[in-house]
mmCIF file of C-alpha atoms in Angstrom:
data_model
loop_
_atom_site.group_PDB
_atom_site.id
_atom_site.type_symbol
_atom_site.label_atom_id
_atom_site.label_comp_id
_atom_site.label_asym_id
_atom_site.label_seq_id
_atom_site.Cartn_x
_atom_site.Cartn_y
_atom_site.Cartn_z
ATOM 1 C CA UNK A 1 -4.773 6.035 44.670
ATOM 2 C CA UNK A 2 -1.389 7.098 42.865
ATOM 3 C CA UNK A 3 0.140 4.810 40.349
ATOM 4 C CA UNK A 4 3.866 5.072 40.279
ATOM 5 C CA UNK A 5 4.965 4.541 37.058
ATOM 6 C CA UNK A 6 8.553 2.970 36.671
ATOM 7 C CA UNK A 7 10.639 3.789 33.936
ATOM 8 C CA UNK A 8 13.710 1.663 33.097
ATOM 9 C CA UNK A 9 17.206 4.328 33.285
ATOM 10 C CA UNK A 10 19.171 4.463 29.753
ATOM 11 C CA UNK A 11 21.372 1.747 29.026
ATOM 12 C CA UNK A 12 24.711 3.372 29.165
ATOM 13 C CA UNK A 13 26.566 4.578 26.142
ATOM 14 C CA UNK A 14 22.993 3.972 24.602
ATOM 15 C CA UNK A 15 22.928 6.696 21.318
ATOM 16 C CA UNK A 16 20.101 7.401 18.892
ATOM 17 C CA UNK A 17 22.292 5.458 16.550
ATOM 18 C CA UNK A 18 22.046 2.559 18.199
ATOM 19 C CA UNK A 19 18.417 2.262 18.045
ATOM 20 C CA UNK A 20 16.375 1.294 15.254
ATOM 21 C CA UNK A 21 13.920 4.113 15.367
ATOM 22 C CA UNK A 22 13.696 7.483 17.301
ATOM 23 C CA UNK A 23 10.063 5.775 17.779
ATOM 24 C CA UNK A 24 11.771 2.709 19.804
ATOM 25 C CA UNK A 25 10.951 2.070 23.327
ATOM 26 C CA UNK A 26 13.560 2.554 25.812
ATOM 27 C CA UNK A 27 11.573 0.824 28.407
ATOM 28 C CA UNK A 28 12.666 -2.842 28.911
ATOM 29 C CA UNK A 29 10.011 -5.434 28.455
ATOM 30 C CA UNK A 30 7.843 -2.995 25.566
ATOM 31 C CA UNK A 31 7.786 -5.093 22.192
ATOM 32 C CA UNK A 32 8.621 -3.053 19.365
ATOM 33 C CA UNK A 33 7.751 -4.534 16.109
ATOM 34 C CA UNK A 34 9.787 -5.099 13.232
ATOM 35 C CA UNK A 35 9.666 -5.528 9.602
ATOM 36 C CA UNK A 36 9.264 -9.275 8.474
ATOM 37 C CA UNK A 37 12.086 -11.478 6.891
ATOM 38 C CA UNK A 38 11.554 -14.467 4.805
ATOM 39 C CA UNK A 39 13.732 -17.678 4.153
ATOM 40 C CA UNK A 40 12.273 -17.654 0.290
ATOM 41 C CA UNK A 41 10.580 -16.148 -2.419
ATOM 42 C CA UNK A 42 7.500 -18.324 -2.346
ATOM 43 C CA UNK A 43 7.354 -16.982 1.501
ATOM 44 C CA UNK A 44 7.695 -13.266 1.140
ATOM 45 C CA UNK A 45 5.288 -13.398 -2.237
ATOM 46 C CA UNK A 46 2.339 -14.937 -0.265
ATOM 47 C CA UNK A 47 2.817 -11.875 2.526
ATOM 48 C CA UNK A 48 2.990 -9.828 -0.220
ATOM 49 C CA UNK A 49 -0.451 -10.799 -1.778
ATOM 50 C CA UNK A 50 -1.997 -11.098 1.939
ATOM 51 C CA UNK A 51 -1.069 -7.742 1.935
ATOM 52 C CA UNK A 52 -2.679 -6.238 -0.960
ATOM 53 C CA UNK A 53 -5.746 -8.175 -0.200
ATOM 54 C CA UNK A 54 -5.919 -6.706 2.922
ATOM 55 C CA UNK A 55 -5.463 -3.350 0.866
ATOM 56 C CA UNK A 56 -8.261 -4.521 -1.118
ATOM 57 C CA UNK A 57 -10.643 -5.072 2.013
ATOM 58 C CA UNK A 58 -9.905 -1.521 3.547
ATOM 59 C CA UNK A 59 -10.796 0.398 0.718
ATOM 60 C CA UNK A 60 -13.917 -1.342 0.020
ATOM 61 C CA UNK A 61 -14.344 -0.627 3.940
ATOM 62 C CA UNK A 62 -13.780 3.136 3.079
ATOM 63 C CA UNK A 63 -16.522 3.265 -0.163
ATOM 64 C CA UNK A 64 -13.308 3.353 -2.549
ATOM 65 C CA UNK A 65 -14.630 0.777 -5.258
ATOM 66 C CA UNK A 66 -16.279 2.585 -8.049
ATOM 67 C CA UNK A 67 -17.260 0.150 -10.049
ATOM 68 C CA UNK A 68 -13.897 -1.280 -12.500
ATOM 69 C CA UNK A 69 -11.810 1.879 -11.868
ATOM 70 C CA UNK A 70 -9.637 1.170 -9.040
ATOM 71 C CA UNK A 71 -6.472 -0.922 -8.695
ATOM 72 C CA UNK A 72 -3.629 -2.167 -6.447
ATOM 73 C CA UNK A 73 -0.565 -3.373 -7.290
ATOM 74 C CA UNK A 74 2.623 -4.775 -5.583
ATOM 75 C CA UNK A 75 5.972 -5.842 -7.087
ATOM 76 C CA UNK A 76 6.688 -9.618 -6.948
ATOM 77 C CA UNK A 77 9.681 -9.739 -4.621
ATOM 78 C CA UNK A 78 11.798 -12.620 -7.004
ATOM 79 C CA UNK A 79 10.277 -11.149 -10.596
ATOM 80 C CA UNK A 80 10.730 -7.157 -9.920
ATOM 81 C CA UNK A 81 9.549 -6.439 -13.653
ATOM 82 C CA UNK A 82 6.250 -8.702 -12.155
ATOM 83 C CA UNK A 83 3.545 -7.126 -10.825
ATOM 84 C CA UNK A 84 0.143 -8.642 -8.529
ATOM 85 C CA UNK A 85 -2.897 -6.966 -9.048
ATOM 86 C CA UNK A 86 -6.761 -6.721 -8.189
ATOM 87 C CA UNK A 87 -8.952 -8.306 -10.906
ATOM 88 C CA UNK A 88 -10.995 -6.074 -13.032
ATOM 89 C CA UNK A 89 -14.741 -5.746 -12.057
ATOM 90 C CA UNK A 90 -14.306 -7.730 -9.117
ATOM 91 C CA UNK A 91 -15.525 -5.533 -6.251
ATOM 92 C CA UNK A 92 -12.807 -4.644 -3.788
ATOM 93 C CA UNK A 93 -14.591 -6.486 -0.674
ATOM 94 C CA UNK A 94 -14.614 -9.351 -2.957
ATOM 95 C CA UNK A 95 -10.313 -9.723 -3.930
ATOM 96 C CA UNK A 96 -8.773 -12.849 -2.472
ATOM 97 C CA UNK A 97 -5.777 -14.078 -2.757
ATOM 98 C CA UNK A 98 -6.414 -17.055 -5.475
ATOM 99 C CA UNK A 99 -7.956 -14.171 -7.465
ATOM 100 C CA UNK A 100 -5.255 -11.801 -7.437
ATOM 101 C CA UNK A 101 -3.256 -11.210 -11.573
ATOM 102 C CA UNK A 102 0.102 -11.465 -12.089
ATOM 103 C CA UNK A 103 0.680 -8.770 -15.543
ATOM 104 C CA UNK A 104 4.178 -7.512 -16.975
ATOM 105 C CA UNK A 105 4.574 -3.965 -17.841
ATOM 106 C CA UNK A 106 2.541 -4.386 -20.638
ATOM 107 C CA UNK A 107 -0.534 -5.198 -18.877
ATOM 108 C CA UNK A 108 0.215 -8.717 -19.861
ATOM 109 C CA UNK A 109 -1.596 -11.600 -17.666
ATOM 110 C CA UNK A 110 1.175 -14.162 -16.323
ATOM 111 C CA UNK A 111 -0.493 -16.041 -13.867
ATOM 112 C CA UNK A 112 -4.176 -15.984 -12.807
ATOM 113 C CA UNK A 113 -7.419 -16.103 -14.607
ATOM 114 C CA UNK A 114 -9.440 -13.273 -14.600
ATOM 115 C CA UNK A 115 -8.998 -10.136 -16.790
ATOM 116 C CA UNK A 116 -7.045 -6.552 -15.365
ATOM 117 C CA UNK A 117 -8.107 -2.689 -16.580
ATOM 118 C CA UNK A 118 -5.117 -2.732 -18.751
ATOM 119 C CA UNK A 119 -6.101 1.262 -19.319
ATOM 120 C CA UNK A 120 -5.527 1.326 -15.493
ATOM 121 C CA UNK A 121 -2.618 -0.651 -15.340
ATOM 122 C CA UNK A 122 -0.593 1.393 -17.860
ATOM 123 C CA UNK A 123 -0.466 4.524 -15.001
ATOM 124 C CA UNK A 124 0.753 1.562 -13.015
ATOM 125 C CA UNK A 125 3.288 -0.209 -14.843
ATOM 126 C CA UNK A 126 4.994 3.304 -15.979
ATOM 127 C CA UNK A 127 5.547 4.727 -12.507
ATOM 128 C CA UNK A 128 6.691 1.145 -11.343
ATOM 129 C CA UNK A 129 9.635 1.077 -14.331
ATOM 130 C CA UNK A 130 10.774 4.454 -13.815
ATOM 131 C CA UNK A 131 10.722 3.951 -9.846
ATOM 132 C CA UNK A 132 12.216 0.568 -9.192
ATOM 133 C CA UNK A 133 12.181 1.738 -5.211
ATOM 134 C CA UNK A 134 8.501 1.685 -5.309
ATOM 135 C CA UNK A 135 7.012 -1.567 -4.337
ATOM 136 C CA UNK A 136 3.582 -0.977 -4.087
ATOM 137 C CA UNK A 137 0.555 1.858 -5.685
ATOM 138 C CA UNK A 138 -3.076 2.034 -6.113
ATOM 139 C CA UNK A 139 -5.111 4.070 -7.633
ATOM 140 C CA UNK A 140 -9.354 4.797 -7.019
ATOM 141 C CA UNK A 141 -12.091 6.625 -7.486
ATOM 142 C CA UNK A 142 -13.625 7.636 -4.213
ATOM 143 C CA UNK A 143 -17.513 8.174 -4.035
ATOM 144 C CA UNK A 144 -16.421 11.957 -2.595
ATOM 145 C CA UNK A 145 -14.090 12.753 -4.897
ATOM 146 C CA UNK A 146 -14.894 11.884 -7.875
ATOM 147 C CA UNK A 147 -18.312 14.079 -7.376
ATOM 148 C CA UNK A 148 -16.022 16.430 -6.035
ATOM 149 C CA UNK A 149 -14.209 16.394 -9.652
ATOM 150 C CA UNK A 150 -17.457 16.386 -11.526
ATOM 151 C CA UNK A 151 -18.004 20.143 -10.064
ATOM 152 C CA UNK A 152 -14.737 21.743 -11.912
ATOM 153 C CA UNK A 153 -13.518 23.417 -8.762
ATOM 154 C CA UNK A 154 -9.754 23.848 -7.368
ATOM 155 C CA UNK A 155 -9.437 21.921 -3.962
ATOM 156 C CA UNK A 156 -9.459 24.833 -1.515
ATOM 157 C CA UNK A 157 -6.030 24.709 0.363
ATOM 158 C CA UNK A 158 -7.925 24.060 3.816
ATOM 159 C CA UNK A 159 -5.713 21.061 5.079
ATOM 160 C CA UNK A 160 -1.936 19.933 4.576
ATOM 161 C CA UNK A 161 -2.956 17.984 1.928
ATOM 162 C CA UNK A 162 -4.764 20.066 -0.352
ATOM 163 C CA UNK A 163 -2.183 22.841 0.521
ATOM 164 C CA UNK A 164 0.389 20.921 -1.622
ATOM 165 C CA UNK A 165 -1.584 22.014 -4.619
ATOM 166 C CA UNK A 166 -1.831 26.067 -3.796
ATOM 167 C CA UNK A 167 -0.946 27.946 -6.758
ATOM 168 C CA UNK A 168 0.219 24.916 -8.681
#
């Protein structure tokens, strides 16, 4: 049996302009998701830390906790020289939200009670003050490549992403 597939005809005077992304759906009915607004502070913060949490969770899910030498941070959306964090030596799979540091550029704890790699934080807090458009960064040391490192080699440029380093 054929399916007959029905496809909704361009609104008129439609333009790629008018849509939010080349990526939208043209076909009435499809949901296309958008970015989240929030009414407050207190409101965008808490998706914020879900967020990093959730970070948090898919690295451990990928091996990328190695032991106290990976963080994630995200700029608090109402204190921009703010920053949440993953607590230090708390494994990855184990990062809540009522765990989670607040630090200043100085590695500084504001709110929360555990300790932060302040070593790590410093790569952090420098690339966040000279890049005020970046919101969020992490950093880790993967099982694979940091055995990888231990050898001395150059990556091989067999993929895209080791290609960006060819002759470099």
């Amino acid at each position: 049996m054929q399916e007959t597939i029905n496809r909704a005809p361009e609104q008129s005077g439609e333009t790629a302009k008018q849509r939010v992304s080349i990526y939208q759906p043209e076909q009435e009915g499809l949901i296309y998701p958008e970015l989240p607004t929030f009414s407050t502070h207190a409101e965008h913060r808490q998706h914020l830390k879900e967020r990093l949490v959730a970070a948090c969770r898919a690295f451990a899910l990928q091996g990328f906790d190695y032991g106290f030498a990976g963080h994630l941070t995200v700029r608090d959306p109402e204190f921009p020289d703010l920053y949440w964090t993953n607590p230090m030596c708390v494994h990855f799979s184990q990062v809540k939200v009522s765990n989670l540091i607040l630090a200043d550029h100085e590695g500084k704890v504001v709110e929360g009670q555990y300790a932060i790699n302040r070593a790590g934080f410093v790569l952090h807090a420098a690339v966040h003050e000279a890049h005020p458009d970046i919101v969020a960064m992490c950093h880790a040391h993967t099982t694979y490549g940091t055995a990888f490192a231990a050898l001395g080699k150059p990556l091989d440029p067999i993929s895209q992403d080791a290609a960006a380093f060819y002759e470099d």
